[in-house]
Short mmCIF file of C-alpha atoms and ligand atoms in Angstrom, two decimals:
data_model
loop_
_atom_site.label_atom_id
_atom_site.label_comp_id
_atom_site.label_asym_id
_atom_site.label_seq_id
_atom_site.Cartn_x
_atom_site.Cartn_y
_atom_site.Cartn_z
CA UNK A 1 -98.44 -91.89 264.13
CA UNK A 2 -101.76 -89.68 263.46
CA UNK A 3 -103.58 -90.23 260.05
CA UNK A 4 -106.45 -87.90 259.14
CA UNK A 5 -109.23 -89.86 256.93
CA UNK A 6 -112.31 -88.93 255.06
CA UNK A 7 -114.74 -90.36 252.89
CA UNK A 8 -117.30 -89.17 250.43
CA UNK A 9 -121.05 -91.26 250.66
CA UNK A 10 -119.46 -93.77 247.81
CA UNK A 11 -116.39 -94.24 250.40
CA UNK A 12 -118.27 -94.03 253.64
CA UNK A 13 -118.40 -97.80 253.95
CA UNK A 14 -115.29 -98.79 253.30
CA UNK A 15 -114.38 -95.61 256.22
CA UNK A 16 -115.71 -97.77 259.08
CA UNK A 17 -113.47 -100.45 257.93
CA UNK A 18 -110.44 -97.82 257.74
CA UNK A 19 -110.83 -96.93 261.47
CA UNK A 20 -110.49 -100.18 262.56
CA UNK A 21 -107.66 -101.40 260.60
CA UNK A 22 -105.61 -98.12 261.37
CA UNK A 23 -107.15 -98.70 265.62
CA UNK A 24 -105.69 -102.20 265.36
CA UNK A 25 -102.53 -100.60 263.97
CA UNK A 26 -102.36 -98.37 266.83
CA UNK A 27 -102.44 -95.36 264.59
CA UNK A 28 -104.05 -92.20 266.33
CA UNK A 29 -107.05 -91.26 263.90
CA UNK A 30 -108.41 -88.01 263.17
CA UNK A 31 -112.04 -88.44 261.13
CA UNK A 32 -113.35 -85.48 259.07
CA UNK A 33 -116.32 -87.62 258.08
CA UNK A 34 -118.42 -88.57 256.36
CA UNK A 35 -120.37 -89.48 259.18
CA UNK A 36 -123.35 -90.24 257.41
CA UNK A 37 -124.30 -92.32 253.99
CA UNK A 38 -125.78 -89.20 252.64
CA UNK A 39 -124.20 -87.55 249.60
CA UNK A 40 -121.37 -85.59 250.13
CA UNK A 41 -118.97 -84.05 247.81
CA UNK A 42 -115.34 -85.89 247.95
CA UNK A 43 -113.57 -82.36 246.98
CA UNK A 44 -114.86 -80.92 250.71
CA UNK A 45 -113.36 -83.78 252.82
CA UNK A 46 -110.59 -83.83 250.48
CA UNK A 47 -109.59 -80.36 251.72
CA UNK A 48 -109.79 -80.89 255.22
CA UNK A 49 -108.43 -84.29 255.33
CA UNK A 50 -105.32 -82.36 254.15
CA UNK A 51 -105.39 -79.34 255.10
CA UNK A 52 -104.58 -81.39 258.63
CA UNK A 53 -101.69 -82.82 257.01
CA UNK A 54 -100.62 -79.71 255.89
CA UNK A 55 -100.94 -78.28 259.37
CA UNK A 56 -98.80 -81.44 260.82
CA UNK A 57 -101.80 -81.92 262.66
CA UNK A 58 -101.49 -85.19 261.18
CA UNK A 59 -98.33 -87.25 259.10
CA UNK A 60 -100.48 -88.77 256.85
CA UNK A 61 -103.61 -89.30 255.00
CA UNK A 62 -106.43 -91.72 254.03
CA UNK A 63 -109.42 -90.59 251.27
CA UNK A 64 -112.20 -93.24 250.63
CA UNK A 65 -114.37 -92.16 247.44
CA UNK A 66 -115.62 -94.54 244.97
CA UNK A 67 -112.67 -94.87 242.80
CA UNK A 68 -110.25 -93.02 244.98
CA UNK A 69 -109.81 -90.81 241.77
CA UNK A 70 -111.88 -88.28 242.49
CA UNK A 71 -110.28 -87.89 246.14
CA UNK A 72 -107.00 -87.98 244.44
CA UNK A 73 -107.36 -85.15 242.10
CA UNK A 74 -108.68 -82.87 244.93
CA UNK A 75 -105.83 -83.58 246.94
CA UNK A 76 -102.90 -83.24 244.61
CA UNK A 77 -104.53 -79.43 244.19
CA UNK A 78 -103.85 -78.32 247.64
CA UNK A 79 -99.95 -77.42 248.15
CA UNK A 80 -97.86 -79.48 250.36
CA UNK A 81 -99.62 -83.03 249.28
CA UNK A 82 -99.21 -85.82 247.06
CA UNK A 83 -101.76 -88.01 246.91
CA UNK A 84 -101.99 -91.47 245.08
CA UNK A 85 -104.21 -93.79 244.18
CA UNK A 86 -103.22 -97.11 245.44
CA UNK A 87 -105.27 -100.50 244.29
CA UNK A 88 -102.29 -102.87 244.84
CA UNK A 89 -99.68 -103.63 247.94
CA UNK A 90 -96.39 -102.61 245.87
CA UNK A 91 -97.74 -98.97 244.66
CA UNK A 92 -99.12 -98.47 248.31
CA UNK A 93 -94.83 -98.79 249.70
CA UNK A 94 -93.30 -97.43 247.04
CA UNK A 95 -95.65 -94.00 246.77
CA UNK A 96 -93.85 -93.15 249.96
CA UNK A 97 -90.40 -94.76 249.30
CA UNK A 98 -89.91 -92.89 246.31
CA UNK A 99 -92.39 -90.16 245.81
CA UNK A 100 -93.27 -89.09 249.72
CA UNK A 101 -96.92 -89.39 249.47
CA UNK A 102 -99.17 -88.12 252.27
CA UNK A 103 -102.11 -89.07 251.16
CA UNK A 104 -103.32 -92.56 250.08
CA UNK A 105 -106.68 -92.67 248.16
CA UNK A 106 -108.48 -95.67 247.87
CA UNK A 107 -111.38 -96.60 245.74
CA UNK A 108 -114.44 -98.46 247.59
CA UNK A 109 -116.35 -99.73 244.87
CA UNK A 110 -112.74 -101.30 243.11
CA UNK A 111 -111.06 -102.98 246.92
CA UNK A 112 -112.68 -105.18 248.83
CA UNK A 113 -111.81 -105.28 252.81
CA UNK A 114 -109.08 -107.49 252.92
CA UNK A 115 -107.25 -105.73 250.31
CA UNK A 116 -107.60 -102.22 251.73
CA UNK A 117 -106.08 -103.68 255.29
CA UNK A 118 -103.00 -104.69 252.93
CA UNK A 119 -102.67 -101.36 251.11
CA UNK A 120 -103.12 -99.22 254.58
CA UNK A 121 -100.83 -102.04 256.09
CA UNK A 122 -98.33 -100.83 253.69
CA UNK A 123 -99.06 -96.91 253.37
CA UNK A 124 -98.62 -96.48 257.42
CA UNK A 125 -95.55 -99.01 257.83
CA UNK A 126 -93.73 -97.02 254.47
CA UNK A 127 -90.79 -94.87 255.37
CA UNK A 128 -89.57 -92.16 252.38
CA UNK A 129 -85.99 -93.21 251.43
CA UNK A 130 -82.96 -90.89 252.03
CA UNK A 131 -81.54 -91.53 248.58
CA UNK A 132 -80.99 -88.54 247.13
CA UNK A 133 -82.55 -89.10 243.59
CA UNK A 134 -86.03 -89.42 245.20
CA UNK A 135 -85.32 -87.01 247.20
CA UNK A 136 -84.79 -84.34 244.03
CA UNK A 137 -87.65 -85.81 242.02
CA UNK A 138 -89.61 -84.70 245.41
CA UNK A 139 -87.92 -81.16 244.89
CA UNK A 140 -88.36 -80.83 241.86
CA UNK A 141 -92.73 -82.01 242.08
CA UNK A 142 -92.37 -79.02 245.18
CA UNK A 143 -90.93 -76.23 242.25
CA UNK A 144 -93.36 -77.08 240.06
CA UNK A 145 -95.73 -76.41 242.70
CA UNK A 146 -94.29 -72.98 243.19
CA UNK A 147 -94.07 -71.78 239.46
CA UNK A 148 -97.44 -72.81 239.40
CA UNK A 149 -98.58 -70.59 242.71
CA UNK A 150 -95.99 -67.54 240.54
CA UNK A 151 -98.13 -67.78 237.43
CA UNK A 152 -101.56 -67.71 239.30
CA UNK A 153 -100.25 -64.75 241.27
CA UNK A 154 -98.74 -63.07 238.35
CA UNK A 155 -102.29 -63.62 236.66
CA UNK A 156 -104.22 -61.86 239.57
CA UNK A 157 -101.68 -59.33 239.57
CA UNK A 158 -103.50 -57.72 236.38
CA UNK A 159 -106.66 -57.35 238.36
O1 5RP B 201 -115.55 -92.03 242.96
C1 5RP B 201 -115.87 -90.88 243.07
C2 5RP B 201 -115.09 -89.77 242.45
O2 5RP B 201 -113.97 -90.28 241.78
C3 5RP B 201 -117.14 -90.53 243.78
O3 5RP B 201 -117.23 -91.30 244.93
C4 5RP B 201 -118.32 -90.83 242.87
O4 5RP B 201 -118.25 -90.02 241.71
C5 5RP B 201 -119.65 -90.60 243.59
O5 5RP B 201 -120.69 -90.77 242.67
P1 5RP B 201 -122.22 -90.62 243.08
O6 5RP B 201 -122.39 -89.21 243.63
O7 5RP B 201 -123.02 -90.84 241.81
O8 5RP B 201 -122.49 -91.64 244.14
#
């Protein structure tokens, strides 16, 4: 498995922390940054964390800000991804189980260490189910995806 991660400053701790958990995991790693404590806005690592996973460069994602929201909202802008937050073990299965997430988003200042190695634990190791009512729900968050990419390009139509 390949996981892209990122981090904004608030997140870059918690990063280092990432790599190893997903190393002893086994998990191939690819790390936009950042590489550096200094500040750095979450919405710019956001986008290239998954723009690989919309590229199947990678399956999956990891985003370390400070609350993970921030990181979260970026990500659930870009088409193809559906990013959670995830502060406790059962939402970090069942986002993929039932929803498909690619992209887990975890909050620095709110888990400590220990608890992120359970949540990433449980993101990688998460298979999305073959029933088919998650399976439609996923459809059905994909065609609201598209009526919303229709009405933008109906709006810029009128220019
Ligand atoms: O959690 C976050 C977004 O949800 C950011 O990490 C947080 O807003 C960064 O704040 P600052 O620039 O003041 O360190």
């Amino acid at each position: 498995m390949i996981v892209s991660i990122g981090s904004d400053h608030a997140g870059y701790p918690l990063k280092a922390k990432v790599v190893e958990i997903l190393e002893a995991n086994r998990v191939e790693i690819i790390d936009h940054g950042s590489y550096t404590p200094d500040p750095v806005d979450f919405p710019d690592i956001a986008r290239l964390v998954c723009n690989s996973v919309r590229s199947n460069q990678a399956s999956r994602g990891i985003m370390v800000c400070g609350t993970g929201v921030g990181a979260s909202i970026a990500a659930n802008k870009i088409p193809g991804i559906r990013a959670a937050v995830c502060h406790d073990i059962h939402s970090a299965y069942q986002c993929v189980e039932h929803d498909d997430v690619n992209i887990m988003c975890i909050g620095a200042k709110i888990v400590g260490e220990w608890l992120a190695k359970d949540l990433i634990e449980a993101f990688i190791k998460a298979e999305f189910s073959t029933e088919e009512h998650f399976r439609r729900r996923v459809r059905k968050l994909e065609l609201i995806e598209l009526d919303s990419a229709k009405e933008l390009r109906a709006k810029l139509s009128d220019f």
